[in-house]
Amino acid sequence: MPGSQVRQTLAGKEREIVELVRQTYLLYDAGLALNPPSYFLRFPDRPSSRIIALPASLGGEEAVDGMKWISSFPENVDRGIPRASAILVLNDPETGFPYACMESSIVSATRTAASAAVGADYLTRGRALPRRVGFIGAGLIARYVHTFLVATGWEFDEIGVRDTSLDSAAGFQTYVEGTGEPGRCTIHESVGSLIRGSDLIVLATVASAPHIYDVGAFDHHPVVLNVSLRDLSAEVILNACNVVDDIEHCLKADTSPHLAEQSLGNRSFVHGTLADVVESRTVIPTDRTVVFSPFGMGVLDLAVGQLVHQTVEAAGELQVVEGFFHELNRH
C-alpha cells in the first residue's frame, strides 16, 4: 500500500486515531498486547544511522500481529530527503501469513502525534490550560503533532519554533500560518528562549545526544512532550516528574531517561506510565515540570495500520499482488 493511499486514508481521522491509541495503551497495560524489545541494526561506519525492527502483537477484538521496519538516517536532512523511511507488515494471528504491507512513515508519524496528543491531554489536567506551545525541531513529526493537537481541540495564542535549520523553522512557520488557526508563530533564536516562552513543549529533533542542560529554563514548570527522546540532559530529567509509555522500552538505547537512570543508579525518578495516569493510578503534580517520554511502541503501529487496512478494504481499494505466495498447497 503506497504512502499516498495511507495518508489519504488517515487524513481527517485525528480524533478517532487519538482514541485508538489511548485504547491500545490500555490493552497493553491489561496484558492483551505483546511488545518485545525493539531490535536496533547499527552500522560502525555510519554511527548516527540505524534501522529498527519493532515486532508486536495486538489482542482484543481487532487482533493482529506484525512488525514495523523503520530506518533513521539523520544525514538525509542535509540531502533534502526525509530522515525516516518505514514499512509495516500485518500478519494474520491464526495462520501467521502476512496479508498487508504498507508504507509506514505516515503510520509512524500519525501514531507518534496521537500518542503526544494523549499525553498532552492527561498531563495538563489540573493545570492552567497551556496557551503557548513551543516546537524544538520543525520536521514532519512536529507538523503532525501540531495537526493532532489542533484537531483534538487545542487552541494556542503563541506558537514558537526552534530548529538548527532556519529553512526548516521558516517552513514550519509557513505551515502553521497556512492552517488558518489563531495564534502567532514565532521563530526563536535559542532553545532557552523557546522553553521559557512555552507552557507546552514538543521535542521533535534528530538529536542523538542531549543538548538541553539548563534546568533553570524549566522553572515555570511546563509540560514537555519528549518525542525525540534524546534532547534533555540527565539533570533536566531528574528535576522533573517523568511519565513514559513503557519503562523497559524507554530506559534503553541512550534515551534521556536511560542516561538519567545511569546517572542516578536506579529508576525511582520515573513517576509512572501514561496508562497509569489514564487509569488514575498515578497523580501528576501541577507544581513541577512534567516530561512525557514515549519510546514509540510497535503495538500502536499495528493498531493504526489495522485501521488503514480495514478502511481501504471496506472501500474496495486494496491493491492485491496476485500469486505473491507461489505455493499454498502442502502436497
CSV table of C-alpha atoms in Angstrom, one decimal:
chain,number,residue,atom,x,y,z
A,1,MET,CA,0.0,0.0,0.0
A,2,PRO,CA,1.7,3.3,-1.1
A,3,GLY,CA,2.1,6.2,1.3
A,4,SER,CA,-0.3,8.4,-0.7
A,5,GLN,CA,-3.1,5.9,0.0
A,6,VAL,CA,-2.1,5.6,3.7
A,7,ARG,CA,-2.1,9.4,4.1
A,8,GLN,CA,-5.4,9.8,2.3
A,9,THR,CA,-7.0,7.1,4.5
A,10,LEU,CA,-5.8,8.6,7.8
A,11,ALA,CA,-6.5,12.3,6.9
A,12,GLY,CA,-9.3,13.8,9.0
A,13,LYS,CA,-9.4,10.9,11.4
A,14,GLU,CA,-7.3,12.5,14.1
A,15,ARG,CA,-9.8,12.2,16.9
A,16,GLU,CA,-10.5,8.6,16.1
A,17,ILE,CA,-6.8,7.8,16.0
A,18,VAL,CA,-6.1,9.5,19.3
A,19,GLU,CA,-8.8,7.4,21.0
A,20,LEU,CA,-7.5,4.3,19.2
A,21,VAL,CA,-4.0,5.0,20.6
A,22,ARG,CA,-5.4,5.6,24.1
A,23,GLN,CA,-7.3,2.3,24.0
A,24,THR,CA,-4.2,0.5,22.7
A,25,TYR,CA,-2.2,1.7,25.6
A,26,LEU,CA,-4.8,0.4,27.9
A,27,LEU,CA,-4.9,-3.0,26.1
A,28,TYR,CA,-1.1,-3.3,26.5
A,29,ASP,CA,-1.4,-2.3,30.2
A,30,ALA,CA,-4.1,-5.0,30.7
A,31,GLY,CA,-1.7,-7.7,29.2
A,32,LEU,CA,-3.7,-8.0,25.9
A,33,ALA,CA,-0.8,-7.0,23.7
A,34,LEU,CA,2.8,-8.0,23.3
A,35,ASN,CA,5.6,-5.5,22.6
A,36,PRO,CA,9.0,-7.3,22.6
A,37,PRO,CA,12.2,-5.2,22.8
A,38,SER,CA,12.9,-3.4,19.5
A,39,TYR,CA,16.0,-4.6,17.6
A,40,PHE,CA,18.5,-1.9,16.5
A,41,LEU,CA,20.6,-2.5,13.5
A,42,ARG,CA,23.6,-0.2,13.8
A,43,PHE,CA,26.5,0.5,11.4
A,44,PRO,CA,30.1,1.0,12.6
A,45,ASP,CA,30.8,3.1,9.6
A,46,ARG,CA,27.6,5.2,10.0
A,47,PRO,CA,27.2,5.6,13.7
A,48,SER,CA,24.4,8.2,13.5
A,49,SER,CA,22.2,5.9,11.4
A,50,ARG,CA,20.1,2.9,12.4
A,51,ILE,CA,17.3,0.6,11.3
A,52,ILE,CA,14.9,-0.6,13.9
A,53,ALA,CA,12.6,-3.7,13.9
A,54,LEU,CA,9.5,-3.3,16.1
A,55,PRO,CA,7.7,-6.6,16.3
A,56,ALA,CA,4.3,-6.6,18.2
A,57,SER,CA,1.1,-8.5,18.7
A,58,LEU,CA,-2.2,-6.8,19.4
A,59,GLY,CA,-5.0,-8.8,21.0
A,60,GLY,CA,-8.6,-7.9,21.7
A,61,GLU,CA,-11.4,-7.7,19.1
A,62,GLU,CA,-9.1,-6.4,16.3
A,63,ALA,CA,-6.2,-8.9,16.8
A,64,VAL,CA,-3.2,-8.6,14.5
A,65,ASP,CA,0.5,-9.5,14.6
A,66,GLY,CA,3.2,-7.7,12.7
A,67,MET,CA,6.3,-5.7,12.5
A,68,LYS,CA,7.4,-2.2,11.6
A,69,TRP,CA,10.9,-1.8,9.9
A,70,ILE,CA,12.0,1.8,10.2
A,71,SER,CA,15.2,3.5,9.3
A,72,SER,CA,16.6,6.7,10.8
A,73,PHE,CA,19.4,8.3,8.7
A,74,PRO,CA,19.8,11.9,10.1
A,75,GLU,CA,22.1,12.9,7.3
A,76,ASN,CA,19.2,12.6,4.9
A,77,VAL,CA,18.0,16.1,6.2
A,78,ASP,CA,21.1,17.6,4.6
A,79,ARG,CA,20.3,15.7,1.4
A,80,GLY,CA,16.9,17.2,1.3
A,81,ILE,CA,15.0,14.0,1.9
A,82,PRO,CA,13.2,12.7,5.0
A,83,ARG,CA,15.2,11.3,7.9
A,84,ALA,CA,13.0,8.3,8.3
A,85,SER,CA,11.5,5.7,6.0
A,86,ALA,CA,9.4,2.7,7.0
A,87,ILE,CA,7.2,-0.2,6.1
A,88,LEU,CA,4.7,-2.1,8.2
A,89,VAL,CA,3.7,-5.7,7.7
A,90,LEU,CA,0.5,-7.1,9.2
A,91,ASN,CA,0.2,-10.9,9.8
A,92,ASP,CA,-2.9,-13.0,10.3
A,93,PRO,CA,-2.9,-14.1,14.0
A,94,GLU,CA,-4.4,-17.5,13.1
A,95,THR,CA,-2.2,-18.5,10.2
A,96,GLY,CA,0.8,-16.2,10.5
A,97,PHE,CA,0.5,-15.3,6.9
A,98,PRO,CA,1.3,-11.6,6.1
A,99,TYR,CA,-1.8,-10.0,4.5
A,100,ALA,CA,-0.7,-6.4,4.2
A,101,CYS,CA,2.4,-4.4,3.6
A,102,MET,CA,2.2,-0.6,3.6
A,103,GLU,CA,4.5,2.4,3.5
A,104,SER,CA,4.7,3.3,7.2
A,105,SER,CA,6.3,6.7,7.7
A,106,ILE,CA,2.8,8.2,7.8
A,107,VAL,CA,1.6,5.5,10.2
A,108,SER,CA,4.6,6.2,12.4
A,109,ALA,CA,4.1,9.9,12.3
A,110,THR,CA,0.4,9.5,13.0
A,111,ARG,CA,0.7,7.2,16.0
A,112,THR,CA,3.5,9.4,17.4
A,113,ALA,CA,1.4,12.5,17.1
A,114,ALA,CA,-1.6,10.7,18.6
A,115,SER,CA,0.5,9.5,21.5
A,116,ALA,CA,1.7,13.0,22.1
A,117,ALA,CA,-1.9,14.3,22.0
A,118,VAL,CA,-3.0,11.7,24.6
A,119,GLY,CA,-0.1,12.7,26.8
A,120,ALA,CA,-0.8,16.4,26.4
A,121,ASP,CA,-4.5,15.8,27.3
A,122,TYR,CA,-3.9,13.9,30.5
A,123,LEU,CA,-0.7,15.5,31.7
A,124,THR,CA,-2.0,19.1,31.6
A,125,ARG,CA,-5.2,18.3,33.6
A,126,GLY,CA,-5.4,20.3,36.8
A,127,ARG,CA,-3.2,23.0,35.3
A,128,ALA,CA,-4.0,26.3,33.7
A,129,LEU,CA,-4.7,25.4,30.1
A,130,PRO,CA,-1.5,25.9,28.1
A,131,ARG,CA,-1.8,28.8,25.6
A,132,ARG,CA,1.8,28.9,24.5
A,133,VAL,CA,3.3,25.9,22.7
A,134,GLY,CA,6.9,25.5,21.5
A,135,PHE,CA,8.3,23.1,19.0
A,136,ILE,CA,12.0,22.3,19.1
A,137,GLY,CA,12.6,20.5,15.7
A,138,ALA,CA,10.5,21.5,12.8
A,139,GLY,CA,10.1,18.4,10.6
A,140,LEU,CA,7.4,16.0,9.7
A,141,ILE,CA,6.7,14.9,13.3
A,142,ALA,CA,6.4,18.5,14.6
A,143,ARG,CA,3.8,19.2,11.9
A,144,TYR,CA,1.8,16.1,12.7
A,145,VAL,CA,1.9,16.8,16.4
A,146,HIS,CA,0.6,20.3,15.8
A,147,THR,CA,-2.1,18.9,13.5
A,148,PHE,CA,-3.3,16.4,16.1
A,149,LEU,CA,-3.3,18.9,18.9
A,150,VAL,CA,-5.4,21.3,16.9
A,151,ALA,CA,-7.7,18.6,15.7
A,152,THR,CA,-8.4,17.5,19.3
A,153,GLY,CA,-9.4,20.9,20.4
A,154,TRP,CA,-6.3,22.7,21.4
A,155,GLU,CA,-6.0,26.5,20.8
A,156,PHE,CA,-2.8,28.5,21.2
A,157,ASP,CA,-2.2,32.2,21.5
A,158,GLU,CA,1.5,31.7,20.7
A,159,ILE,CA,3.3,29.1,18.7
A,160,GLY,CA,7.1,29.0,18.9
A,161,VAL,CA,9.5,27.1,16.8
A,162,ARG,CA,13.3,26.5,17.0
A,163,ASP,CA,15.3,24.4,14.6
A,164,THR,CA,19.0,24.3,13.8
A,165,SER,CA,17.9,24.8,10.2
A,166,LEU,CA,16.4,28.3,9.6
A,167,ASP,CA,14.8,27.0,6.4
A,168,SER,CA,13.1,24.2,8.4
A,169,ALA,CA,11.9,26.7,11.0
A,170,ALA,CA,10.6,29.0,8.3
A,171,GLY,CA,8.9,26.1,6.6
A,172,PHE,CA,7.1,25.2,9.9
A,173,GLN,CA,6.1,28.8,10.4
A,174,THR,CA,4.6,28.9,6.8
A,175,TYR,CA,2.8,25.6,7.5
A,176,VAL,CA,1.3,27.0,10.8
A,177,GLU,CA,0.2,30.2,9.1
A,178,GLY,CA,-1.3,28.2,6.3
A,179,THR,CA,-3.6,26.3,8.6
A,180,GLY,CA,-5.6,29.4,9.4
A,181,GLU,CA,-5.6,28.6,13.1
A,182,PRO,CA,-5.3,31.6,15.5
A,183,GLY,CA,-2.0,32.2,17.2
A,184,ARG,CA,1.1,34.0,16.3
A,185,CYS,CA,4.0,31.7,15.1
A,186,THR,CA,7.5,33.0,16.1
A,187,ILE,CA,10.9,31.6,15.2
A,188,HIS,CA,13.2,31.6,18.3
A,189,GLU,CA,16.9,32.1,18.0
A,190,SER,CA,17.7,29.9,21.0
A,191,VAL,CA,16.3,26.8,22.7
A,192,GLY,CA,16.3,28.6,26.0
A,193,SER,CA,14.0,31.4,24.9
A,194,LEU,CA,11.6,29.0,23.4
A,195,ILE,CA,11.5,26.9,26.5
A,196,ARG,CA,10.9,29.9,28.8
A,197,GLY,CA,8.2,31.2,26.5
A,198,SER,CA,6.2,27.9,26.3
A,199,ASP,CA,3.8,26.2,28.6
A,200,LEU,CA,3.7,23.1,26.4
A,201,ILE,CA,6.9,22.0,24.7
A,202,VAL,CA,7.3,19.4,21.9
A,203,LEU,CA,10.7,18.0,21.3
A,204,ALA,CA,10.9,16.6,17.8
A,205,THR,CA,14.5,16.7,16.7
A,206,VAL,CA,17.0,14.3,15.2
A,207,ALA,CA,19.4,14.8,18.1
A,208,SER,CA,21.4,11.7,19.1
A,209,ALA,CA,22.7,13.2,22.4
A,210,PRO,CA,21.5,15.7,25.0
A,211,HIS,CA,21.8,19.4,24.1
A,212,ILE,CA,19.4,20.9,26.6
A,213,TYR,CA,21.2,21.3,30.0
A,214,ASP,CA,19.7,24.4,31.6
A,215,VAL,CA,17.4,23.2,34.4
A,216,GLY,CA,16.5,26.8,35.2
A,217,ALA,CA,14.8,27.3,31.9
A,218,PHE,CA,12.1,25.0,33.2
A,219,ASP,CA,11.4,27.0,36.4
A,220,HIS,CA,7.9,27.8,35.1
A,221,HIS,CA,7.1,24.0,35.1
A,222,PRO,CA,5.9,23.3,31.6
A,223,VAL,CA,4.7,20.0,30.2
A,224,VAL,CA,7.3,18.5,27.9
A,225,LEU,CA,6.4,16.0,25.2
A,226,ASN,CA,9.8,14.4,24.8
A,227,VAL,CA,9.0,12.7,21.4
A,228,SER,CA,12.6,12.6,20.1
A,229,LEU,CA,13.8,11.2,23.5
A,230,ARG,CA,17.4,12.3,23.4
A,231,ASP,CA,17.4,16.1,23.8
A,232,LEU,CA,17.3,16.5,27.5
A,233,SER,CA,20.2,16.1,29.9
A,234,ALA,CA,20.0,13.6,32.8
A,235,GLU,CA,19.9,16.6,35.2
A,236,VAL,CA,16.8,18.0,33.5
A,237,ILE,CA,15.1,14.6,33.6
A,238,LEU,CA,16.0,14.1,37.3
A,239,ASN,CA,14.5,17.5,38.2
A,240,ALA,CA,11.1,16.7,36.5
A,241,CYS,CA,8.2,14.4,37.0
A,242,ASN,CA,8.7,11.7,34.4
A,243,VAL,CA,6.0,9.7,32.6
A,244,VAL,CA,6.8,7.1,30.0
A,245,ASP,CA,4.8,4.8,27.7
A,246,ASP,CA,6.7,1.7,28.9
A,247,ILE,CA,9.5,1.7,31.4
A,248,GLU,CA,11.5,-1.2,29.9
A,249,HIS,CA,11.4,0.1,26.4
A,250,CYS,CA,12.1,3.8,27.3
A,251,LEU,CA,15.0,3.3,29.6
A,252,LYS,CA,17.5,2.0,26.9
A,253,ALA,CA,19.3,3.0,23.7
A,254,ASP,CA,20.7,6.1,25.4
A,255,THR,CA,17.5,7.9,25.7
A,256,SER,CA,17.4,10.8,28.1
A,257,PRO,CA,15.6,8.7,30.7
A,258,HIS,CA,18.2,5.9,30.2
A,259,LEU,CA,21.0,8.4,30.8
A,260,ALA,CA,19.2,9.6,33.9
A,261,GLU,CA,19.0,6.0,35.2
A,262,GLN,CA,22.7,5.6,34.6
A,263,SER,CA,23.4,8.8,36.4
A,264,LEU,CA,21.2,8.1,39.4
A,265,GLY,CA,21.7,4.3,39.6
A,266,ASN,CA,18.0,3.4,39.8
A,267,ARG,CA,14.6,4.2,38.2
A,268,SER,CA,13.0,6.0,41.1
A,269,PHE,CA,12.6,9.1,39.1
A,270,VAL,CA,10.0,7.5,36.8
A,271,HIS,CA,6.6,8.6,38.2
A,272,GLY,CA,4.6,6.1,36.2
A,273,THR,CA,3.4,5.2,32.7
A,274,LEU,CA,0.8,7.0,30.7
A,275,ALA,CA,-1.6,4.1,31.3
A,276,ASP,CA,-1.1,4.7,35.0
A,277,VAL,CA,-2.2,8.3,34.5
A,278,VAL,CA,-5.1,7.5,32.3
A,279,GLU,CA,-6.4,4.9,34.8
A,280,SER,CA,-5.9,7.4,37.7
A,281,ARG,CA,-3.3,5.1,39.4
A,282,THR,CA,-0.8,8.0,39.2
A,283,VAL,CA,-1.4,11.6,40.1
A,284,ILE,CA,0.6,14.2,38.2
A,285,PRO,CA,1.8,17.2,40.3
A,286,THR,CA,0.9,20.7,39.0
A,287,ASP,CA,3.9,22.4,40.5
A,288,ARG,CA,6.7,20.5,38.7
A,289,THR,CA,7.9,20.2,35.2
A,290,VAL,CA,6.4,17.1,33.6
A,291,VAL,CA,8.2,15.2,30.9
A,292,PHE,CA,6.4,12.6,28.9
A,293,SER,CA,8.9,10.2,27.0
A,294,PRO,CA,7.1,7.9,24.6
A,295,PHE,CA,9.6,5.4,23.2
A,296,GLY,CA,7.2,4.5,20.4
A,297,MET,CA,5.5,1.1,20.7
A,298,GLY,CA,5.0,-1.3,17.9
A,299,VAL,CA,1.5,-2.1,19.1
A,300,LEU,CA,0.5,1.5,18.2
A,301,ASP,CA,1.7,1.0,14.7
A,302,LEU,CA,-0.3,-2.2,14.4
A,303,ALA,CA,-3.4,-0.5,15.6
A,304,VAL,CA,-3.1,2.3,13.2
A,305,GLY,CA,-2.1,0.0,10.3
A,306,GLN,CA,-5.0,-2.2,11.0
A,307,LEU,CA,-7.3,0.8,10.8
A,308,VAL,CA,-5.8,1.7,7.4
A,309,HIS,CA,-6.2,-1.8,6.1
A,310,GLN,CA,-9.8,-2.2,7.2
A,311,THR,CA,-10.8,1.2,5.8
A,312,VAL,CA,-9.2,0.6,2.4
A,313,GLU,CA,-10.6,-2.9,2.3
A,314,ALA,CA,-14.1,-1.7,3.1
A,315,ALA,CA,-13.8,0.8,0.3
A,316,GLY,CA,-12.8,-2.0,-2.2
A,317,GLU,CA,-9.5,-0.2,-2.9
A,318,LEU,CA,-6.9,-2.8,-1.8
A,319,GLN,CA,-4.1,-3.3,-4.2
A,320,VAL,CA,-3.6,-7.1,-4.3
A,321,VAL,CA,-0.4,-8.8,-5.6
A,322,GLU,CA,-1.8,-11.9,-7.2
A,323,GLY,CA,0.4,-15.0,-6.8
A,324,PHE,CA,2.6,-13.4,-4.2
A,325,PHE,CA,2.7,-16.8,-2.3
A,326,HIS,CA,3.9,-19.2,-5.0
A,327,GLU,CA,2.8,-22.4,-3.3
A,328,LEU,CA,-0.1,-22.7,-0.9
A,329,ASN,CA,-0.8,-26.5,-1.1
A,330,ARG,CA,1.1,-28.7,1.3
A,331,HIS,CA,1.1,-31.6,-1.1
